[in-house]
C-alpha positions as a Python dict, from the first residue, in 0.01 Angstrom:
ca = {
    (1, 'X'): (0, 0, 0),
    (2, 'X'): (-155, -73, -341),
    (3, 'X'): (-182, 257, -529),
    (4, 'X'): (-351, 329, -860),
    (5, 'X'): (-254, 652, -1036),
    (6, 'X'): (-440, 793, -1336),
    (7, 'X'): (-292, 1038, -1585),
    (8, 'X'): (-538, 1208, -1823),
    (9, 'X'): (-283, 1302, -2090),
    (10, 'X'): (-111, 1083, -2345),
    (11, 'X'): (225, 931, -2252),
    (12, 'X'): (322, 950, -2620),
    (13, 'X'): (392, 1322, -2585),
    (14, 'X'): (599, 1454, -2292),
    (15, 'X'): (436, 1706, -2062),
    (16, 'X'): (444, 1843, -1710),
    (17, 'X'): (162, 1628, -1572),
    (18, 'X'): (302, 1313, -1737),
    (19, 'X'): (646, 1378, -1589),
    (20, 'X'): (492, 1445, -1248),
    (21, 'X'): (301, 1117, -1259),
    (22, 'X'): (607, 915, -1362),
    (23, 'X'): (833, 1070, -1100),
    (24, 'X'): (572, 1023, -826),
    (25, 'X'): (516, 660, -926),
    (26, 'X'): (889, 587, -921),
    (27, 'X'): (931, 758, -584),
    (28, 'X'): (644, 554, -435),
    (29, 'X'): (791, 234, -581),
    (30, 'X'): (1123, 328, -426),
    (31, 'X'): (951, 361, -89),
    (32, 'X'): (825, 2, -118),
    (33, 'X'): (467, 49, -239),
    (34, 'X'): (288, -126, -526),
    (35, 'X'): (198, 121, -800),
    (36, 'X'): (10, 95, -1128),
    (37, 'X'): (-37, 394, -1360),
    (38, 'X'): (-315, 412, -1619),
    (39, 'X'): (-264, 656, -1906),
    (40, 'X'): (-353, 704, -2272),
    (41, 'X'): (-83, 569, -2503),
    (42, 'X'): (-47, 384, -2831),
    (43, 'X'): (-51, 11, -2781),
    (44, 'X'): (303, -21, -2919),
    (45, 'X'): (443, 272, -2719),
    (46, 'X'): (751, 204, -2506),
    (47, 'X'): (617, 246, -2153),
    (48, 'X'): (766, 191, -1806),
    (49, 'X'): (665, -147, -1660),
    (50, 'X'): (431, 14, -1408),
    (51, 'X'): (225, 194, -1680),
    (52, 'X'): (-86, 38, -1833),
    (53, 'X'): (-205, 176, -2166),
    (54, 'X'): (-570, 273, -2192),
    (55, 'X'): (-544, 303, -2567),
    (56, 'X'): (-462, 577, -2813),
    (57, 'X'): (-548, 932, -2722),
    (58, 'X'): (-715, 1180, -2955),
    (59, 'X'): (-644, 1554, -2976),
    (60, 'X'): (-922, 1768, -2836),
    (61, 'X'): (-939, 2149, -2817),
    (62, 'X'): (-973, 2204, -2446),
    (63, 'X'): (-963, 2520, -2234),
    (64, 'X'): (-776, 2725, -2493),
    (65, 'X'): (-525, 2456, -2581),
    (66, 'X'): (-516, 2109, -2737),
    (67, 'X'): (-499, 1806, -2507),
    (68, 'X'): (-442, 1448, -2617),
    (69, 'X'): (-694, 1257, -2409),
    (70, 'X'): (-906, 939, -2401),
    (71, 'X'): (-1280, 937, -2337),
    (72, 'X'): (-1592, 743, -2429),
    (73, 'X'): (-1735, 390, -2379),
    (74, 'X'): (-1418, 200, -2471),
    (75, 'X'): (-1206, 408, -2237),
    (76, 'X'): (-1465, 370, -1962),
    (77, 'X'): (-1454, -8, -1993),
    (78, 'X'): (-1074, -9, -1974),
    (79, 'X'): (-1074, 216, -1669),
    (80, 'X'): (-1330, -3, -1494),
    (81, 'X'): (-1133, -320, -1576),
    (82, 'X'): (-806, -169, -1451),
    (83, 'X'): (-965, -57, -1123),
    (84, 'X'): (-1128, -395, -1062),
    (85, 'X'): (-806, -586, -1132),
    (86, 'X'): (-594, -349, -929),
    (87, 'X'): (-797, -371, -608),
    (88, 'X'): (-624, -51, -497),
    (89, 'X'): (-613, 80, -142),
    (90, 'X'): (-634, 431, -285),
    (91, 'X'): (-693, 580, -629),
    (92, 'X'): (-496, 894, -717),
    (93, 'X'): (-624, 1087, -1018),
    (94, 'X'): (-462, 1391, -1178),
    (95, 'X'): (-658, 1680, -1330),
    (96, 'X'): (-998, 1510, -1279),
    (97, 'X'): (-1186, 1800, -1440),
    (98, 'X'): (-1027, 1723, -1777),
    (99, 'X'): (-1266, 1507, -1983),
    (100, 'X'): (-1035, 1205, -1996),
    (101, 'X'): (-932, 898, -1796),
    (102, 'X'): (-911, 1074, -1459),
    (103, 'X'): (-1272, 1188, -1480),
    (104, 'X'): (-1382, 836, -1578),
    (105, 'X'): (-1179, 686, -1293),
    (106, 'X'): (-1349, 908, -1037),
    (107, 'X'): (-1688, 799, -1167),
    (108, 'X'): (-1585, 433, -1160),
    (109, 'X'): (-1414, 439, -821),
    (110, 'X'): (-1554, 248, -525),
    (111, 'X'): (-1300, 346, -260),
    (112, 'X'): (-1095, 647, -147),
    (113, 'X'): (-1003, 890, -424),
    (114, 'X'): (-729, 1151, -403),
    (115, 'X'): (-719, 1417, -675),
    (116, 'X'): (-430, 1643, -769),
    (117, 'X'): (-502, 1975, -939),
    (118, 'X'): (-207, 2108, -1138),
    (119, 'X'): (-356, 2417, -1299),
    (120, 'X'): (-549, 2717, -1176),
    (121, 'X'): (-840, 2654, -1412),
    (122, 'X'): (-1177, 2736, -1258),
    (123, 'X'): (-1412, 2616, -1529),
    (124, 'X'): (-1391, 2492, -1887),
    (125, 'X'): (-1652, 2526, -2158),
    (126, 'X'): (-1703, 2150, -2144),
    (127, 'X'): (-1767, 2146, -1771),
    (128, 'X'): (-1981, 2458, -1784),
    (129, 'X'): (-2220, 2253, -1996),
    (130, 'X'): (-2208, 1961, -1751),
    (131, 'X'): (-2255, 2103, -1403),
    (132, 'X'): (-2425, 1786, -1283),
    (133, 'X'): (-2121, 1576, -1370),
    (134, 'X'): (-1894, 1829, -1202),
    (135, 'X'): (-2088, 1804, -878),
    (136, 'X'): (-2076, 1424, -885),
    (137, 'X'): (-1701, 1436, -945),
    (138, 'X'): (-1633, 1670, -655),
    (139, 'X'): (-1852, 1466, -419),
    (140, 'X'): (-1664, 1147, -505),
    (141, 'X'): (-1319, 1292, -436),
    (142, 'X'): (-1211, 1209, -82),
    (143, 'X'): (-908, 1439, -60),
    (144, 'X'): (-757, 1706, -282),
    (145, 'X'): (-399, 1813, -350),
    (146, 'X'): (-299, 2139, -519),
    (147, 'X'): (53, 2180, -656),
    (148, 'X'): (64, 2555, -591),
    (149, 'X'): (-90, 2826, -377),
    (150, 'X'): (-280, 2957, -681),
    (151, 'X'): (-423, 2614, -762),
    (152, 'X'): (-524, 2576, -396),
    (153, 'X'): (-690, 2918, -401),
    (154, 'X'): (-905, 2803, -693),
    (155, 'X'): (-1017, 2500, -493),
    (156, 'X'): (-1116, 2713, -196),
    (157, 'X'): (-1291, 2990, -390),
    (158, 'X'): (-1444, 2806, -685),
    (159, 'X'): (-1465, 2434, -610),
    (160, 'X'): (-1640, 2434, -274),
    (161, 'X'): (-1354, 2284, -78),
    (162, 'X'): (-993, 2311, 26),
    (163, 'X'): (-684, 2123, -78),
    (164, 'X'): (-350, 2029, 71),
    (165, 'X'): (-73, 2222, -103),
    (166, 'X'): (202, 1982, -206),
    (167, 'X'): (438, 2117, -474),
    (168, 'X'): (573, 1941, -777),
    (169, 'X'): (876, 1734, -692),
    (170, 'X'): (1211, 1720, -863),
    (171, 'X'): (1427, 1412, -904),
    (172, 'X'): (1740, 1570, -759),
    (173, 'X'): (1955, 1268, -842),
    (174, 'X'): (1876, 1313, -1214),
    (175, 'X'): (2021, 1665, -1214),
    (176, 'X'): (2297, 1671, -955),
    (177, 'X'): (2635, 1565, -1082),
    (178, 'X'): (2546, 1499, -1447),
    (179, 'X'): (2816, 1615, -1690),
    (180, 'X'): (2764, 1936, -1887),
    (181, 'X'): (2741, 1936, -2265),
    (182, 'X'): (3078, 1924, -2446),
    (183, 'X'): (3264, 2259, -2444),
    (184, 'X'): (3023, 2418, -2197),
    (185, 'X'): (2991, 2629, -1989),
    (186, 'X'): (3326, 2791, -2070),
    (187, 'X'): (3503, 3072, -1885),
    (188, 'X'): (3339, 3319, -1651),
    (189, 'X'): (3614, 3575, -1595),
    (190, 'X'): (3505, 3911, -1449),
    (191, 'X'): (3406, 4149, -1725),
    (192, 'X'): (3451, 3890, -1998),
    (193, 'X'): (3278, 3554, -2006),
    (194, 'X'): (2977, 3375, -1876),
    (195, 'X'): (2707, 3150, -2017),
    (196, 'X'): (2335, 3221, -1978),
    (197, 'X'): (2062, 2962, -2024),
    (198, 'X'): (1695, 2968, -2124),
    (199, 'X'): (1458, 2673, -2164),
    (200, 'X'): (1109, 2710, -2305),
    (201, 'X'): (906, 2828, -2602),
    (202, 'X'): (1088, 3147, -2698),
    (203, 'X'): (794, 3264, -2913),
    (204, 'X'): (545, 3254, -2624),
    (205, 'X'): (510, 3608, -2485),
    (206, 'X'): (465, 3512, -2120),
    (207, 'X'): (794, 3322, -2120),
    (208, 'X'): (963, 3662, -2152),
    (209, 'X'): (1241, 3568, -2394),
    (210, 'X'): (1260, 3920, -2549),
    (211, 'X'): (1356, 4053, -2204),
    (212, 'X'): (1651, 3813, -2188),
    (213, 'X'): (1741, 3888, -2550),
    (214, 'X'): (1750, 4263, -2482),
    (215, 'X'): (1966, 4213, -2174),
    (216, 'X'): (2202, 3984, -2365),
    (217, 'X'): (2233, 4225, -2659),
    (218, 'X'): (2313, 4511, -2420),
    (219, 'X'): (2574, 4312, -2226),
    (220, 'X'): (2746, 4124, -2509),
    (221, 'X'): (2956, 4414, -2646),
    (222, 'X'): (3107, 4464, -2300),
    (223, 'X'): (3160, 4094, -2229),
    (224, 'X'): (3332, 3938, -2532),
    (225, 'X'): (3300, 3586, -2395),
    (226, 'X'): (2929, 3604, -2307),
    (227, 'X'): (2721, 3324, -2461),
    (228, 'X'): (2355, 3219, -2459),
    (229, 'X'): (2232, 2859, -2465),
    (230, 'X'): (1865, 2811, -2558),
    (231, 'X'): (1658, 2491, -2554),
    (232, 'X'): (1294, 2432, -2638),
    (233, 'X'): (1055, 2415, -2933),
    (234, 'X'): (1079, 2656, -3221),
    (235, 'X'): (1256, 2733, -3547),
    (236, 'X'): (1631, 2797, -3529),
    (237, 'X'): (1629, 3061, -3803),
    (238, 'X'): (1352, 3249, -3625),
    (239, 'X'): (1552, 3248, -3302),
    (240, 'X'): (1878, 3363, -3461),
    (241, 'X'): (1689, 3629, -3655),
    (242, 'X'): (1604, 3798, -3326),
    (243, 'X'): (1970, 3886, -3267),
    (244, 'X'): (2208, 4127, -3444),
    (245, 'X'): (2416, 3948, -3706),
    (246, 'X'): (2742, 4001, -3517),
    (247, 'X'): (2607, 3825, -3206),
    (248, 'X'): (2445, 3520, -3363),
    (249, 'X'): (2757, 3307, -3331),
    (250, 'X'): (2737, 3357, -2954),
    (251, 'X'): (2387, 3208, -2938),
    (252, 'X'): (2338, 2829, -2951),
    (253, 'X'): (1996, 2671, -3005),
    (254, 'X'): (1952, 2309, -2900),
    (255, 'X'): (1586, 2274, -2999),
    (256, 'X'): (1374, 2022, -2812),
    (257, 'X'): (1582, 1820, -2567),
    (258, 'X'): (1526, 1496, -2377),
    (259, 'X'): (1494, 1495, -2000),
    (260, 'X'): (1855, 1371, -1976),
    (261, 'X'): (1983, 1645, -2205),
    (262, 'X'): (1777, 1905, -2019),
    (263, 'X'): (1972, 1818, -1705),
    (264, 'X'): (2299, 1848, -1898),
    (265, 'X'): (2188, 2179, -2047),
    (266, 'X'): (2119, 2320, -1699),
    (267, 'X'): (2463, 2203, -1589),
    (268, 'X'): (2617, 2381, -1891),
    (269, 'X'): (2537, 2740, -1790),
    (270, 'X'): (2666, 2975, -1522),
    (271, 'X'): (2326, 3141, -1478),
    (272, 'X'): (1982, 3011, -1571),
    (273, 'X'): (1743, 3295, -1655),
    (274, 'X'): (1364, 3276, -1611),
    (275, 'X'): (1235, 3610, -1750),
    (276, 'X'): (868, 3506, -1744),
    (277, 'X'): (613, 3786, -1734),
    (278, 'X'): (322, 3603, -1567),
    (279, 'X'): (88, 3305, -1574),
    (280, 'X'): (314, 3083, -1362),
    (281, 'X'): (157, 2889, -1078),
    (282, 'X'): (476, 2717, -960),
    (283, 'X'): (806, 2728, -1148),
    (284, 'X'): (917, 2372, -1212),
    (285, 'X'): (1217, 2471, -1421),
    (286, 'X'): (1353, 2668, -1125),
    (287, 'X'): (1357, 2362, -899),
    (288, 'X'): (1529, 2167, -1176),
    (289, 'X'): (1794, 2436, -1216),
    (290, 'X'): (1848, 2443, -839),
    (291, 'X'): (1883, 2064, -837),
    (292, 'X'): (2147, 2096, -1109),
    (293, 'X'): (2342, 2335, -888),
    (294, 'X'): (2292, 2625, -1129),
    (295, 'X'): (2257, 2987, -1022),
    (296, 'X'): (1909, 3121, -1103),
    (297, 'X'): (1793, 3469, -1197),
    (298, 'X'): (1416, 3501, -1224),
    (299, 'X'): (1136, 3754, -1262),
    (300, 'X'): (991, 3867, -932),
    (301, 'X'): (670, 3669, -978),
    (302, 'X'): (494, 3539, -669),
    (303, 'X'): (534, 3176, -779),
    (304, 'X'): (905, 3222, -847),
    (305, 'X'): (959, 3410, -522),
    (306, 'X'): (810, 3118, -331),
    (307, 'X'): (1036, 2864, -501),
    (308, 'X'): (1346, 3079, -454),
    (309, 'X'): (1272, 3139, -85),
    (310, 'X'): (1223, 3511, -125),
    (311, 'X'): (1547, 3555, -318),
    (312, 'X'): (1777, 3356, -91),
    (313, 'X'): (1807, 3069, -339),
    (314, 'X'): (1816, 3281, -654),
    (315, 'X'): (1834, 3642, -769),
    (316, 'X'): (1501, 3814, -841),
    (317, 'X'): (1465, 4114, -1074),
    (318, 'X'): (1165, 4340, -1149),
    (319, 'X'): (939, 4161, -1396),
    (320, 'X'): (977, 4285, -1752),
    (321, 'X'): (1279, 4508, -1680),
    (322, 'X'): (1560, 4410, -1920),
    (323, 'X'): (1796, 4675, -1782),
    (324, 'X'): (1753, 4544, -1428),
    (325, 'X'): (1810, 4192, -1554),
    (326, 'X'): (2134, 4308, -1717),
    (327, 'X'): (2253, 4458, -1389),
    (328, 'X'): (2171, 4139, -1198),
    (329, 'X'): (2352, 3924, -1455),
    (330, 'X'): (2662, 4143, -1451),
    (331, 'X'): (2681, 4132, -1072),
    (332, 'X'): (2643, 3755, -1059),
    (333, 'X'): (2879, 3672, -1345),
    (334, 'X'): (3148, 3887, -1183),
    (335, 'X'): (3103, 3746, -832),
    (336, 'X'): (3183, 3377, -788),
    (337, 'X'): (3114, 3404, -415),
    (338, 'X'): (2766, 3543, -467),
    (339, 'X'): (2680, 3265, -712),
    (340, 'X'): (2814, 3006, -470),
    (341, 'X'): (2605, 3149, -188),
    (342, 'X'): (2287, 3132, -393),
    (343, 'X'): (2350, 2779, -517),
    (344, 'X'): (2437, 2664, -165),
    (345, 'X'): (2099, 2780, -39),
    (346, 'X'): (1945, 2643, -358),
    (347, 'X'): (2076, 2297, -272),
    (348, 'X'): (1873, 2306, 48),
    (349, 'X'): (1563, 2426, -133),
    (350, 'X'): (1601, 2157, -400),
    (351, 'X'): (1633, 1892, -127),
    (352, 'X'): (1295, 1999, 12),
    (353, 'X'): (1142, 1936, -333),
    (354, 'X'): (1316, 1599, -382),
    (355, 'X'): (1061, 1339, -488),
    (356, 'X'): (1104, 1100, -191),
    (357, 'X'): (1030, 1394, 41),
    (358, 'X'): (728, 1504, -163),
    (359, 'X'): (604, 1144, -199),
    (360, 'X'): (595, 1100, 178),
    (361, 'X'): (368, 1403, 203),
    (362, 'X'): (143, 1251, -63),
    (363, 'X'): (134, 925, 135),
    (364, 'X'): (5, 1120, 434),
    (365, 'X'): (-288, 1238, 221),
    (366, 'X'): (-350, 880, 107),
    (367, 'X'): (-362, 763, 469),
    (368, 'X'): (-606, 1040, 561),
    (369, 'X'): (-830, 953, 265),
    (370, 'X'): (-833, 584, 357),
    (371, 'X'): (-916, 670, 716),
    (372, 'X'): (-1192, 907, 605),
    (373, 'X'): (-1367, 640, 399),
    (374, 'X'): (-1318, 379, 675),
    (375, 'X'): (-1340, 94, 425),
    (376, 'X'): (-1680, 203, 296),
    (377, 'X'): (-1762, 144, -71),
    (378, 'X'): (-1925, 426, -265),
    (379, 'X'): (-2269, 376, -412),
    (380, 'X'): (-2266, 364, -789),
    (381, 'X'): (-2498, 635, -919),
    (382, 'X'): (-2407, 568, -1276),
    (383, 'X'): (-2543, 230, -1373),
    (384, 'X'): (-2285, -3, -1517),
    (385, 'X'): (-1981, 191, -1400),
    (386, 'X'): (-1906, -20, -1093),
}
C-alpha cells in the first residue's frame, strides 16, 4: 500500500505528535508498505529518508499554546505537489483542525483520507471564526481515529461523528533491554534504598511534581539510600531549590534528554512516578515505562487507570495525596515480589501497545476508508487545490 502521512508540527522540535508520526511510519515500513511523511522542517534539517520537508515552520499562538506550523499559499503548493507525486492509496493526516499542513492536505486530497485526533480540543478561536472551512474538512475525512477515549468522546459529542479508538503506540524494542545510566539505579534494600524517577516539566502544576517532592521529603529521612532522578525542561537551580538543603545531593536533574537517554533514564529507576493531577487523555510516559520494565506508580486518573489495566500493571494512588503516594512507594520499594508482579503484567500491557500491533489496527482503518470511497475521486470545491 502507498501511504502518505501528514504531520502539522515542525520536525525541528520534538513533540508527541511528531514522535507518533515517526514511529507509525517506521512500523508501516517494517510491515512492507511504502510510506512518505510530509512535515514542516528547515530545508537543512536532518530528517529520516521517508520524510519530505514542506519548508520552515513559523510559531503561532494556537489554542492556548504556541505551535510551530506551516500555512499559506507556498505551503499549499507544496502539499498539492507532494500529493500528486505520491499517488497515495490513502492519505493519513494528524490533527487536521490545526491550521497547518494537515488541514491543507485534507482540502487538497482527492482520495480516501484518514484523520487522527490526538487532543481533546473541541474548538479553537481560529476555527470558531471559520466554521465553513471546518465543515468542509469534516466532510472530506473518510475515517477518523482518536488516540484516547476522551478524544473519541469529543468526536462523538462535538464533531458530528464517531472515531475508532486506537491508542498511541510504543516502540517496545527501543526501551526493553537498554542499559541504565552509569551508577544507576543503585541498591533497593528494605527500609534503606530505592530510586524514584520523574520525567516532565516540573514547574507545570498538572504534572504534580510537588506531590512527588513532598512524598520524597517525607520518606528520605527514613530511607538513607533513597534517591530521585528527574528529567525534563527547566532550570536546575529552581529544581534543587524546592528541596531541603540536606536532601539536594540525593536529587539528580538530567534536564532535557534525547529519546535514547529517556529510555536509559526509565531503566535507571526502581519506580517511575506519575503524580499528575489531571488533563491527561492517555499517558504515553506510562507505556514507555512499562516497555522499559520499570514499576509504575501513578495518580488514579481515568487515563492512567486505563493504561495500567485498573492497577494490575502499576500501582495507583489517590490523586493529589502525597501521604498516600509515600505509603505506596514504601510498600513497593520494600517488596521485590510485588514490583516483579506489576512489571510482569506491565510487559503484557506494553506488548499490546507495541507499534507493529497498533499499526495493524491503523491498516484496518485504511482498508475500510479505501473500501468506503470505492476508488471515487472527490470533487474539488476549492478552485486550484486539486
